XYZ file of C-alpha atoms in Angstrom:
689
model
C 59.679 -59.096 29.731
C 59.213 -55.413 30.732
C 60.282 -52.692 28.309
C 63.114 -50.307 29.203
C 62.576 -47.829 26.338
C 61.536 -44.309 27.445
C 58.012 -43.214 26.498
C 57.826 -40.591 23.700
C 54.989 -38.717 21.974
C 54.323 -36.752 18.768
C 51.774 -33.891 18.636
C 49.852 -32.597 15.591
C 47.000 -30.024 15.216
C 44.240 -30.020 12.585
C 44.179 -26.203 12.147
C 46.946 -23.850 13.257
C 45.211 -20.563 12.269
C 42.298 -20.029 14.690
C 39.762 -17.206 14.939
C 37.817 -16.089 18.014
C 36.308 -19.117 19.755
C 37.265 -21.469 16.926
C 38.237 -25.064 17.771
C 40.810 -27.501 16.349
C 41.608 -31.145 17.086
C 44.998 -31.930 18.677
C 46.261 -35.509 18.108
C 48.845 -36.993 20.537
C 50.445 -40.286 19.459
C 52.487 -42.131 22.111
C 55.261 -44.557 21.273
C 53.267 -47.248 23.059
C 49.902 -47.644 24.749
C 49.528 -45.866 28.102
C 47.199 -46.336 31.018
C 44.024 -44.267 30.501
C 43.815 -43.366 34.201
C 47.290 -41.791 34.164
C 46.665 -39.237 31.381
C 44.467 -36.126 31.898
C 44.331 -32.573 30.552
C 46.417 -31.549 33.595
C 49.369 -33.224 31.789
C 48.931 -30.831 28.827
C 50.112 -27.227 28.539
C 48.858 -24.848 25.796
C 49.773 -21.275 24.970
C 47.770 -18.136 24.146
C 44.993 -18.785 26.700
C 43.400 -21.598 24.724
C 41.003 -24.092 26.362
C 41.304 -27.924 26.248
C 38.340 -30.321 26.461
C 37.103 -33.784 25.525
C 40.342 -35.758 25.964
C 39.846 -39.310 24.636
C 41.737 -42.246 23.124
C 40.826 -43.244 19.582
C 42.399 -46.715 19.869
C 43.591 -48.737 22.872
C 45.690 -46.047 24.522
C 48.280 -45.143 21.883
C 46.505 -42.359 19.970
C 44.659 -39.571 21.856
C 42.654 -36.571 20.720
C 41.718 -33.390 22.592
C 39.731 -30.314 21.473
C 41.647 -27.008 21.557
C 39.439 -23.863 21.546
C 40.739 -20.362 20.937
C 39.715 -17.680 23.468
C 36.862 -15.259 22.740
C 33.275 -15.656 21.428
C 32.548 -16.418 17.760
C 29.134 -14.699 17.905
C 29.442 -11.518 15.794
C 27.061 -9.722 18.183
C 29.268 -10.546 21.169
C 31.047 -7.526 22.543
C 34.758 -8.361 22.851
C 35.664 -7.646 26.472
C 39.140 -6.579 25.376
C 41.109 -9.320 27.122
C 41.655 -11.397 23.963
C 44.701 -10.461 21.889
C 46.353 -11.839 18.762
C 48.723 -14.605 19.724
C 51.282 -16.334 17.464
C 53.831 -19.118 17.746
C 51.975 -21.092 20.409
C 52.874 -24.715 21.133
C 51.311 -27.709 22.878
C 53.333 -29.601 25.496
C 52.843 -33.029 27.124
C 54.434 -33.641 30.535
C 55.823 -37.197 30.246
C 57.908 -37.272 33.423
C 56.305 -39.098 36.328
C 52.765 -38.550 35.071
C 52.044 -40.682 32.050
C 52.841 -44.366 32.401
C 52.803 -47.188 29.953
C 51.003 -50.418 30.720
C 54.090 -51.732 32.488
C 53.699 -48.772 34.889
C 56.873 -47.060 33.619
C 56.805 -43.249 33.625
C 57.941 -41.149 30.722
C 60.845 -38.715 30.795
C 60.741 -34.938 30.197
C 58.102 -33.479 27.964
C 56.887 -33.720 24.368
C 56.490 -30.457 22.409
C 54.533 -29.949 19.183
C 56.685 -29.197 16.190
C 53.922 -27.074 14.591
C 52.883 -23.786 16.229
C 49.379 -22.316 16.151
C 48.145 -18.695 16.028
C 45.062 -16.815 17.300
C 43.522 -13.981 15.284
C 41.363 -11.999 17.750
C 40.579 -9.010 15.550
C 37.275 -8.520 13.739
C 37.333 -6.709 10.406
C 36.536 -2.977 10.359
C 36.037 -0.590 7.462
C 35.716 3.042 6.405
C 33.480 4.396 3.615
C 34.482 7.509 1.686
C 32.978 9.338 -1.276
C 35.313 11.197 -3.656
C 32.688 13.968 -3.942
C 30.418 14.942 -1.034
C 28.337 17.531 -2.947
C 26.473 15.857 -5.807
C 24.401 17.764 -8.353
C 22.414 16.880 -11.486
C 24.442 14.776 -13.926
C 27.259 14.008 -11.467
C 28.426 10.678 -10.032
C 31.270 9.818 -7.657
C 33.525 6.933 -6.574
C 32.734 5.251 -3.252
C 35.650 3.450 -1.558
C 35.143 0.709 1.047
C 38.511 0.278 2.858
C 38.723 -2.691 5.279
C 41.244 -3.046 8.121
C 42.429 -6.399 6.720
C 41.685 -8.714 3.802
C 38.083 -9.947 3.969
C 35.755 -12.377 2.253
C 31.995 -12.417 1.736
C 31.618 -8.703 0.953
C 29.092 -7.953 -1.800
C 26.267 -5.551 -2.687
C 23.845 -7.250 -0.246
C 25.933 -5.900 2.662
C 25.514 -2.278 1.487
C 22.530 -0.288 2.780
C 21.326 2.501 0.454
C 18.047 3.279 2.277
C 19.357 6.741 3.214
C 21.603 7.185 0.182
C 19.329 8.847 -2.421
C 21.122 7.033 -5.210
C 22.296 3.759 -6.702
C 25.631 1.936 -6.600
C 27.336 0.281 -9.536
C 29.251 -3.052 -9.423
C 31.769 -3.473 -6.586
C 35.403 -3.941 -7.728
C 38.004 -5.388 -5.330
C 41.709 -4.555 -5.451
C 44.370 -7.267 -5.376
C 45.015 -7.227 -1.597
C 41.374 -8.028 -0.743
C 41.070 -4.973 1.513
C 39.650 -2.247 -0.723
C 36.506 -2.171 -2.892
C 35.261 0.649 -5.097
C 31.995 1.385 -6.911
C 30.391 4.272 -8.775
C 27.556 6.077 -6.960
C 24.864 7.777 -9.085
C 22.487 10.121 -7.193
C 18.733 9.958 -7.755
C 17.342 12.541 -10.167
C 15.202 15.456 -8.931
C 16.216 15.083 -5.269
C 17.217 17.770 -2.782
C 18.493 16.266 0.481
C 21.305 17.587 2.690
C 21.558 14.448 4.863
C 22.572 11.267 3.062
C 24.775 8.328 4.005
C 25.863 4.880 2.785
C 26.168 2.028 5.327
C 27.751 -1.449 5.400
C 26.591 -4.267 7.666
C 29.854 -5.984 8.677
C 27.981 -9.069 9.891
C 28.166 -10.361 6.322
C 31.965 -9.948 6.150
C 34.721 -12.125 7.666
C 38.510 -11.964 7.753
C 40.786 -14.741 6.523
C 40.841 -16.295 10.014
C 37.043 -16.506 9.970
C 36.316 -13.621 12.389
C 32.964 -12.049 11.415
C 32.390 -8.299 11.685
C 29.857 -7.193 14.253
C 29.023 -3.569 13.507
C 27.351 -1.378 10.943
C 29.641 1.357 9.672
C 28.372 4.501 7.948
C 29.960 7.018 5.638
C 30.262 10.697 6.427
C 27.259 12.794 5.402
C 26.990 14.080 1.838
C 24.426 16.235 -0.015
C 22.348 15.468 -3.099
C 20.700 18.252 -5.099
C 19.749 16.950 -8.527
C 16.700 19.105 -9.056
C 15.985 20.276 -12.597
C 15.574 24.045 -12.212
C 13.831 24.244 -15.571
C 11.001 21.922 -14.385
C 7.780 23.841 -13.539
C 5.276 21.032 -14.165
C 3.717 19.134 -11.251
C 3.699 15.330 -11.049
C 1.064 13.108 -12.643
C 0.058 9.576 -11.682
C -1.528 6.401 -13.020
C -3.355 4.002 -10.695
C -3.709 0.313 -11.511
C -5.126 -2.717 -9.687
C -3.590 -6.148 -10.251
C -7.102 -7.657 -10.168
C -10.100 -5.754 -11.531
C -12.802 -8.278 -10.491
C -12.692 -8.773 -6.727
C -14.775 -11.428 -5.006
C -15.266 -12.756 -1.483
C -11.951 -13.311 0.331
C -9.780 -11.686 -2.347
C -7.400 -8.739 -2.041
C -5.265 -7.084 -4.696
C -2.197 -4.887 -5.102
C -2.800 -1.244 -5.984
C 0.104 0.446 -7.814
C 0.332 4.257 -7.930
C 2.998 5.183 -10.487
C 4.176 8.817 -10.677
C 5.946 10.229 -13.727
C 8.773 11.506 -11.469
C 9.926 11.164 -7.845
C 7.486 12.817 -5.421
C 7.413 14.016 -1.841
C 4.512 14.549 0.550
C 2.498 11.597 -0.725
C 0.669 9.576 1.975
C -2.673 7.867 2.694
C -4.444 11.223 3.181
C -3.995 11.915 -0.552
C -5.803 8.697 -1.562
C -9.540 9.023 -2.282
C -11.582 5.894 -1.407
C -15.073 7.424 -1.437
C -15.992 5.346 -4.498
C -13.699 2.419 -3.750
C -15.837 0.004 -1.678
C -12.796 -1.100 0.286
C -9.785 -0.138 2.397
C -6.111 0.360 1.568
C -3.203 -0.953 3.634
C 0.072 0.916 4.254
C 1.657 2.576 1.213
C 5.176 1.326 0.366
C 7.388 3.388 -1.996
C 10.184 2.124 -4.228
C 13.732 3.435 -3.841
C 13.260 6.594 -5.960
C 9.731 7.449 -4.739
C 8.126 7.044 -8.165
C 6.077 3.889 -7.521
C 3.941 3.249 -4.430
C 2.092 0.014 -3.706
C -0.529 -1.002 -1.135
C -2.843 -3.922 -0.481
C -6.531 -3.224 -1.238
C -9.200 -5.163 0.697
C -12.766 -4.905 -0.665
C -15.679 -4.303 1.688
C -17.627 -7.431 2.656
C -21.168 -8.071 1.392
C -20.965 -5.605 -1.513
C -22.029 -6.039 -5.146
C -20.963 -3.027 -7.216
C -19.642 -3.091 -10.777
C -18.414 0.537 -10.817
C -15.607 1.367 -8.366
C -12.515 3.566 -8.580
C -9.555 4.655 -6.450
C -8.370 8.265 -6.768
C -5.336 10.348 -5.781
C -5.562 14.054 -4.944
C -2.463 15.357 -6.785
C -2.620 18.750 -5.083
C -1.102 17.170 -1.980
C 1.930 15.787 -3.876
C 5.035 17.689 -5.080
C 8.028 16.766 -7.225
C 11.664 17.269 -6.222
C 11.565 20.782 -7.715
C 8.665 21.695 -5.421
C 5.960 21.682 -8.113
C 2.556 20.491 -6.795
C 0.326 18.235 -8.846
C -2.914 19.516 -10.353
C -6.361 17.948 -10.039
C -6.657 14.235 -9.363
C -5.851 10.869 -10.878
C -8.310 7.966 -10.975
C -7.956 4.262 -11.573
C -9.852 2.421 -14.259
C -13.141 0.972 -13.142
C -13.126 -2.355 -11.246
C -15.908 -4.569 -9.823
C -16.520 -5.721 -6.253
C -18.789 -8.702 -5.551
C -18.115 -9.897 -2.021
C -21.522 -11.345 -1.363
C -21.313 -14.427 0.788
C -22.760 -17.482 -0.963
C -20.896 -20.137 0.992
C -22.925 -22.125 3.496
C -21.510 -22.509 7.025
C -19.874 -25.790 8.020
C -18.982 -27.098 11.479
C -16.777 -29.538 13.350
C -17.750 -31.100 16.686
C -15.068 -32.175 19.163
C -15.065 -33.505 22.737
C -12.059 -32.927 24.996
C -12.639 -36.374 26.544
C -13.396 -39.320 24.261
C -13.549 -41.996 26.988
C -16.042 -40.971 29.674
C -16.261 -42.902 32.924
C -18.004 -42.496 36.282
C -18.137 -38.857 37.461
C -16.617 -37.402 34.287
C -17.974 -34.799 31.887
C -16.592 -33.458 28.619
C -16.449 -30.021 27.024
C -18.058 -30.136 23.591
C -16.754 -27.522 21.127
C -18.681 -26.766 17.951
C -16.481 -24.678 15.648
C -18.244 -23.069 12.681
C -16.465 -21.883 9.547
C -18.003 -18.415 10.032
C -20.336 -16.577 12.480
C -23.793 -18.194 12.611
C -27.311 -17.311 13.718
C -30.254 -19.376 14.954
C -28.130 -22.013 16.667
C -29.353 -23.550 19.948
C -29.829 -26.919 21.660
C -32.826 -27.767 19.481
C -30.436 -28.150 16.512
C -28.478 -30.935 18.267
C -29.360 -34.613 17.847
C -28.521 -36.601 21.002
C -30.300 -39.796 19.952
C -26.938 -41.574 19.741
C -25.179 -39.515 22.420
C -25.999 -41.308 25.694
C -25.940 -38.030 27.596
C -27.207 -34.473 27.936
C -25.854 -31.007 27.107
C -25.891 -27.805 29.142
C -26.902 -24.500 27.470
C -24.397 -23.254 24.909
C -21.809 -20.534 25.493
C -20.180 -18.629 22.634
C -17.701 -15.847 21.969
C -18.452 -12.482 20.424
C -17.702 -13.683 16.885
C -20.259 -16.535 17.126
C -17.923 -19.045 15.478
C -16.995 -21.175 18.498
C -19.759 -22.567 20.762
C -19.095 -24.695 23.841
C -21.248 -26.769 26.177
C -20.789 -29.388 28.858
C -21.720 -32.983 28.024
C -22.869 -35.151 30.949
C -23.014 -38.865 30.116
C -26.007 -40.959 31.091
C -25.607 -43.013 34.234
C -25.685 -46.772 33.895
C -24.553 -46.808 30.274
C -21.711 -48.845 28.778
C -21.454 -48.024 25.075
C -18.327 -47.716 22.934
C -20.060 -46.093 19.943
C -21.582 -42.673 20.612
C -21.817 -39.496 18.547
C -23.266 -35.985 18.764
C -24.885 -34.663 15.590
C -25.792 -31.148 14.379
C -28.497 -30.355 11.811
C -26.750 -27.630 9.751
C -29.909 -26.810 7.764
C -31.233 -24.960 10.838
C -28.192 -22.657 11.071
C -27.519 -19.587 8.900
C -24.556 -17.259 8.438
C -24.795 -13.451 8.500
C -25.532 -13.447 4.754
C -28.531 -15.756 5.307
C -26.966 -18.894 3.816
C -28.240 -22.032 5.538
C -25.922 -24.936 6.216
C -26.208 -28.226 4.332
C -26.494 -31.724 5.789
C -25.206 -32.633 9.235
C -22.005 -32.326 11.241
C -21.177 -35.387 13.358
C -18.572 -35.720 16.086
C -15.956 -38.441 16.116
C -16.936 -41.539 18.075
C -16.514 -41.531 21.869
C -17.160 -44.134 24.580
C -19.360 -44.004 27.689
C -18.698 -46.506 30.448
C -20.636 -45.632 33.611
C -21.826 -48.416 35.834
C -24.889 -47.125 37.692
C -25.690 -48.560 41.163
C -27.558 -45.547 42.561
C -31.305 -45.047 42.266
C -32.794 -41.872 40.789
C -33.545 -38.717 42.780
C -35.996 -35.982 41.870
C -36.715 -32.306 42.493
C -40.381 -31.225 42.351
C -40.941 -27.650 41.229
C -44.228 -25.696 40.901
C -43.913 -22.798 38.467
C -46.435 -20.781 40.588
C -46.490 -21.072 44.379
C -49.561 -18.839 44.989
C -52.705 -20.407 43.486
C -56.044 -18.635 43.405
C -59.422 -19.083 41.684
C -59.086 -19.966 38.009
C -55.314 -20.444 38.142
C -53.378 -23.616 37.334
C -49.644 -24.194 37.305
C -47.095 -26.534 35.750
C -45.462 -29.047 38.060
C -42.031 -30.272 36.904
C -40.511 -33.514 38.185
C -36.795 -33.085 37.413
C -34.848 -36.353 37.806
C -31.073 -36.572 38.018
C -31.157 -39.189 35.226
C -33.654 -40.725 32.774
C -36.217 -42.945 34.562
C -38.707 -45.683 33.777
C -42.128 -46.576 35.235
C -43.167 -43.053 36.289
C -46.969 -42.703 36.385
C -49.696 -40.995 38.402
C -49.678 -43.829 40.969
C -46.260 -42.656 42.204
C -47.502 -39.149 43.010
C -48.942 -38.362 46.460
C -51.564 -35.575 46.569
C -52.881 -36.061 50.110
C -51.546 -32.674 51.157
C -51.898 -31.037 47.750
C -55.456 -29.547 47.764
C -55.741 -30.135 44.056
C -55.531 -32.549 41.142
C -52.796 -33.334 38.600
C -53.313 -33.724 34.859
C -51.576 -36.305 32.630
C -47.778 -36.625 32.963
C -45.800 -35.686 29.848
C -42.063 -36.168 29.292
C -40.149 -33.041 28.197
C -38.431 -34.037 24.929
C -35.818 -31.260 25.175
C -34.829 -32.181 28.714
C -35.197 -35.967 28.805
C -34.953 -36.197 32.589
C -37.952 -33.912 33.197
C -41.657 -34.749 33.385
C -44.425 -32.147 33.521
C -48.116 -32.044 34.453
C -50.748 -29.374 35.044
C -51.902 -28.875 38.658
C -55.455 -27.589 39.263
C -56.223 -26.435 42.847
C -59.425 -27.585 44.615
C -62.254 -25.055 44.657
C -63.306 -23.171 47.798
C -60.079 -23.955 49.714
C -57.903 -21.573 51.722
C -54.743 -23.333 52.901
C -51.257 -21.730 53.117
C -49.395 -25.033 53.511
C -49.595 -27.530 50.655
C -47.117 -29.942 49.086
C -46.880 -32.554 46.327
C -44.811 -35.704 46.956
C -43.399 -38.480 44.790
C -42.838 -42.049 45.981
C -39.390 -42.855 44.507
C -39.600 -46.570 45.276
C -41.900 -46.986 42.263
C -39.417 -45.376 39.845
C -36.301 -46.981 38.330
C -33.424 -45.662 36.214
C -32.211 -47.293 32.993
C -29.856 -49.485 34.977
C -32.853 -50.841 36.946
C -31.984 -49.085 40.223
C -35.098 -48.075 42.168
C -35.303 -44.764 43.993
C -35.303 -44.622 47.785
C -37.899 -42.896 49.985
C -39.868 -39.974 48.666
C -39.349 -36.395 47.515
C -41.550 -33.434 48.403
C -42.048 -30.119 46.665
C -41.577 -26.781 48.347
C -44.650 -25.328 50.073
C -47.280 -23.476 48.070
C -50.551 -21.768 49.007
C -54.089 -22.450 47.725
C -56.823 -19.856 48.144
C -59.797 -20.616 45.924
C -62.447 -19.215 48.289
C -64.791 -16.664 46.669
C -66.375 -13.872 48.674
C -70.112 -14.184 49.655
C -72.489 -11.609 51.124
C -75.713 -11.197 53.142
C -78.022 -8.194 52.724
C -80.216 -6.937 55.571
C -82.683 -3.985 55.867
C -83.245 -2.475 59.288
C -86.961 -2.025 58.398
C -88.758 -4.512 56.163
C -92.119 -2.645 55.922
C -91.624 0.813 54.525
C -94.380 3.420 54.305
C -94.617 6.965 53.063
C -91.908 9.224 54.480
C -89.764 6.360 55.833
C -86.155 5.304 54.929
C -84.064 2.433 56.248
C -80.418 1.353 56.564
C -79.285 -1.481 54.287
C -76.236 -3.513 55.460
C -74.091 -5.532 52.976
C -72.011 -7.969 55.070
C -69.255 -9.881 53.169
C -67.583 -13.110 54.256
C -64.120 -11.468 54.031
C -62.590 -8.086 53.135
C -63.375 -7.187 49.532
C -62.498 -4.618 46.886
C -64.331 -3.389 43.804
C -67.736 -3.130 45.481
C -69.754 -0.053 44.478
C -73.284 1.015 43.490
C -72.904 -0.523 39.991
C -72.990 -3.978 41.603
C -76.380 -3.358 43.322
C -79.893 -3.871 41.902
C -82.838 -2.776 44.087
C -86.622 -2.500 43.557
C -89.182 -0.188 45.069
C -86.785 2.625 45.836
C -83.287 4.086 45.551
C -80.046 3.496 47.444
C -77.396 5.986 48.510
C -73.684 5.320 47.841
C -72.486 2.418 50.048
C -69.917 3.256 52.772
C -67.417 0.612 53.991
C -66.151 -0.068 57.487
C -62.396 -0.114 58.199
C -62.048 -3.830 57.451
C -64.025 -3.561 54.167
C -66.311 -6.391 55.326
C -69.481 -4.353 55.926
C -70.945 -1.647 53.670
C -74.032 0.426 54.623
C -76.366 2.600 52.558
C -79.684 4.371 53.033
C -82.713 2.975 51.161
C -85.460 5.475 50.203
C -88.687 3.872 48.903
C -90.413 5.239 45.799
C -93.407 7.582 46.447
C -97.014 6.395 45.905
C -96.016 2.761 45.576
C -97.749 -0.234 47.048
C -95.601 -3.356 46.535
C -95.574 -6.316 48.895
C -92.559 -8.103 47.284
C -89.235 -6.272 46.910
C -85.569 -7.285 47.141
C -82.083 -5.815 46.928
C -79.548 -7.850 44.910
C -75.693 -7.689 44.692
C -73.856 -9.098 41.642
C -70.802 -10.743 43.305
C -68.821 -11.060 40.040
C -67.771 -7.420 40.431
C -66.312 -8.018 43.912
C -62.893 -9.583 44.690
C -61.164 -10.657 47.891
C -57.589 -9.893 48.936
C -56.150 -12.700 46.792
C -58.010 -11.527 43.692
C -60.749 -14.169 43.710
C -64.015 -12.749 42.325
C -67.388 -13.690 43.739
C -69.905 -15.684 41.738
C -73.635 -15.351 41.295
C -75.697 -12.893 43.364
C -76.608 -12.215 46.983
C -80.332 -11.354 47.607
C -81.936 -9.685 50.611
C -85.088 -10.996 52.325
C -88.378 -9.595 51.005
C -89.551 -6.210 52.175
C -92.772 -4.284 51.459
C -93.228 -0.737 50.250
C -96.550 1.145 50.696
C -96.017 4.837 50.300
C -99.545 5.713 49.200
C -101.030 8.940 50.663
C -104.584 8.221 49.257
C -106.786 6.189 51.715
C -109.935 5.978 49.556
C -110.449 2.673 47.836
C -110.553 2.378 44.078
C -113.795 2.534 42.055
C -114.315 0.748 38.742
C -116.231 1.590 35.550
C -117.252 -1.400 33.399
C -118.086 -0.989 29.718
C -118.855 -3.376 26.802
C -117.890 -2.498 23.279
C -121.117 -4.049 21.940
C -124.287 -3.700 23.954
C -126.537 -5.825 21.623
C -125.154 -9.293 21.352
C -126.577 -11.997 19.062
C -125.757 -15.659 18.455
C -122.070 -16.184 17.629
C -120.891 -12.661 18.623
C -118.305 -11.675 21.253
C -117.321 -8.305 22.621
C -114.561 -6.650 24.710
C -115.275 -5.819 28.341
C -113.146 -2.962 29.866
C -112.612 -2.553 33.653
C -111.349 0.974 34.252
C -110.267 1.761 37.892
C -109.967 5.222 39.347
C -106.350 4.431 40.366
C -103.797 1.623 40.140
C -104.937 -1.497 41.969
C -103.502 -4.782 43.288
C -105.137 -8.154 43.843
């Protein structure tokens, strides 16, 4: 049977005194359950500009709650736009007529009005600060009054700023209404300052409604002159260090304590010439009698006698008296020698390497290191290669690119570093090894190896050899001399040796063939005879770049225009070389039976000529001219070998046509049995035959 009783509602609120932006819960209880779809915030009316949100039923449609939020922003830094005003006596209304229905679809009648009103407090607390005396001298104090615009809570000494006050404040005392606080202000001794103020940060203060202040208020200016006019003595100081034995990595607090407040003291007055360290910023206490700073000792120092000084002549007291002389700390020791060995961690940015991937390897040392390179890395369990290292200016972080080996499937791999080969700047060597975390390599290789053939020297001459490098894209098996093709090489190759530092590279020494001049030469490798670790054979062949071979040595022929020289004759000697030469001069020539003028070359430097003048009064049937070819080089720098010799020529420059006559004598002219004697044949002139 349908009900005929009119729908009613009661309204309550959890908090009826709201501050800026504060929320309260409104509870609406209907006389019976209503349809949820028929009740929205449009059926509610609130006063004072409040906002409604989050309407919901807490049971099956009889009891409903909605959030009511006061206008304004609770943030104390928020600037009140001025549109929010105090509002009192506000009510909440529910329109029951024709809007809200019960489950029998019957509408309510009229409206429901809350019996309890609610208020908004939109004002933030303000304050004024006054001093009973604005001209303070030695021995005086004064009362400071903090008068708030309304009763407040949370106000204490932590809200008062005395950084520009030149004095101290006694305990705060509140009056009964909660609006006024007083305290006794005592100025600092020996101070002369015409600009002083006391401030309060209202962000630590709230009114009874919960509104937090948002400003800093400051008193009017007052003067402090508490100088002792009878004081004519300058300030003194004591300097102490919290730690008098400083070691590597330590710092300490330095305290400079003056016997009275001082002015003019700064870092320029501190003497560190015997300190073995540096001093951080100086921080004074409130009355400028104690200054502290952080002292950092110099690295790599061992000194048992150190002091910090203060030049007192740069410091004055409040009466204007300058200090005299200097103050010095007690002695302290500094031993910041580094005795700690460097350590390292090895990380890869990819711990699961597959086909086509590489990883960045980072080696991070505990301090800057020296002597570190690829030779210190153990890749025996790495299944890959590393590029050259890169490092930053501080030499603590080193990076390289790791390229995994093709055709490898291995879930346990590491990179290791021998720390004993690395030293820090103090010369301490590392200890043991650093090993990376495990990483996996899974690269299925189906491609055969390729190779690049490089000759370190592409211009080969007499006596020169060069290194030939066979650089494969991956480690290979089965490489031997039978795979190398030298048909167009003009030379021979020594034994192949694998480069241990670069495991994919093989080297051999190439020796060019003697007496060859060929500008186009190559070395080839038959890749079909070479396999990678996965068993894939190479395809085709690879050929080096072109190189030249010139191992031809210069030769020469020597000809005389006249081969039978007599008295008064000379002849032209021609030295004809097989190619243009340099270095040829008279020191390379040996001739008999005469002398030779300085040789003169033709334009091409292939033919030299000189004039031969036979020696006077000589009769010699066999004579030659010889050139030592080792002193002669061709255009490529190849020196000749051995000697070139002319055909025989005769020299007869005698002017005497009378034949020789002999005289024959015996040393003993009476010879008996068993005796011998010397026979001398003395000619009238030199003879032949």
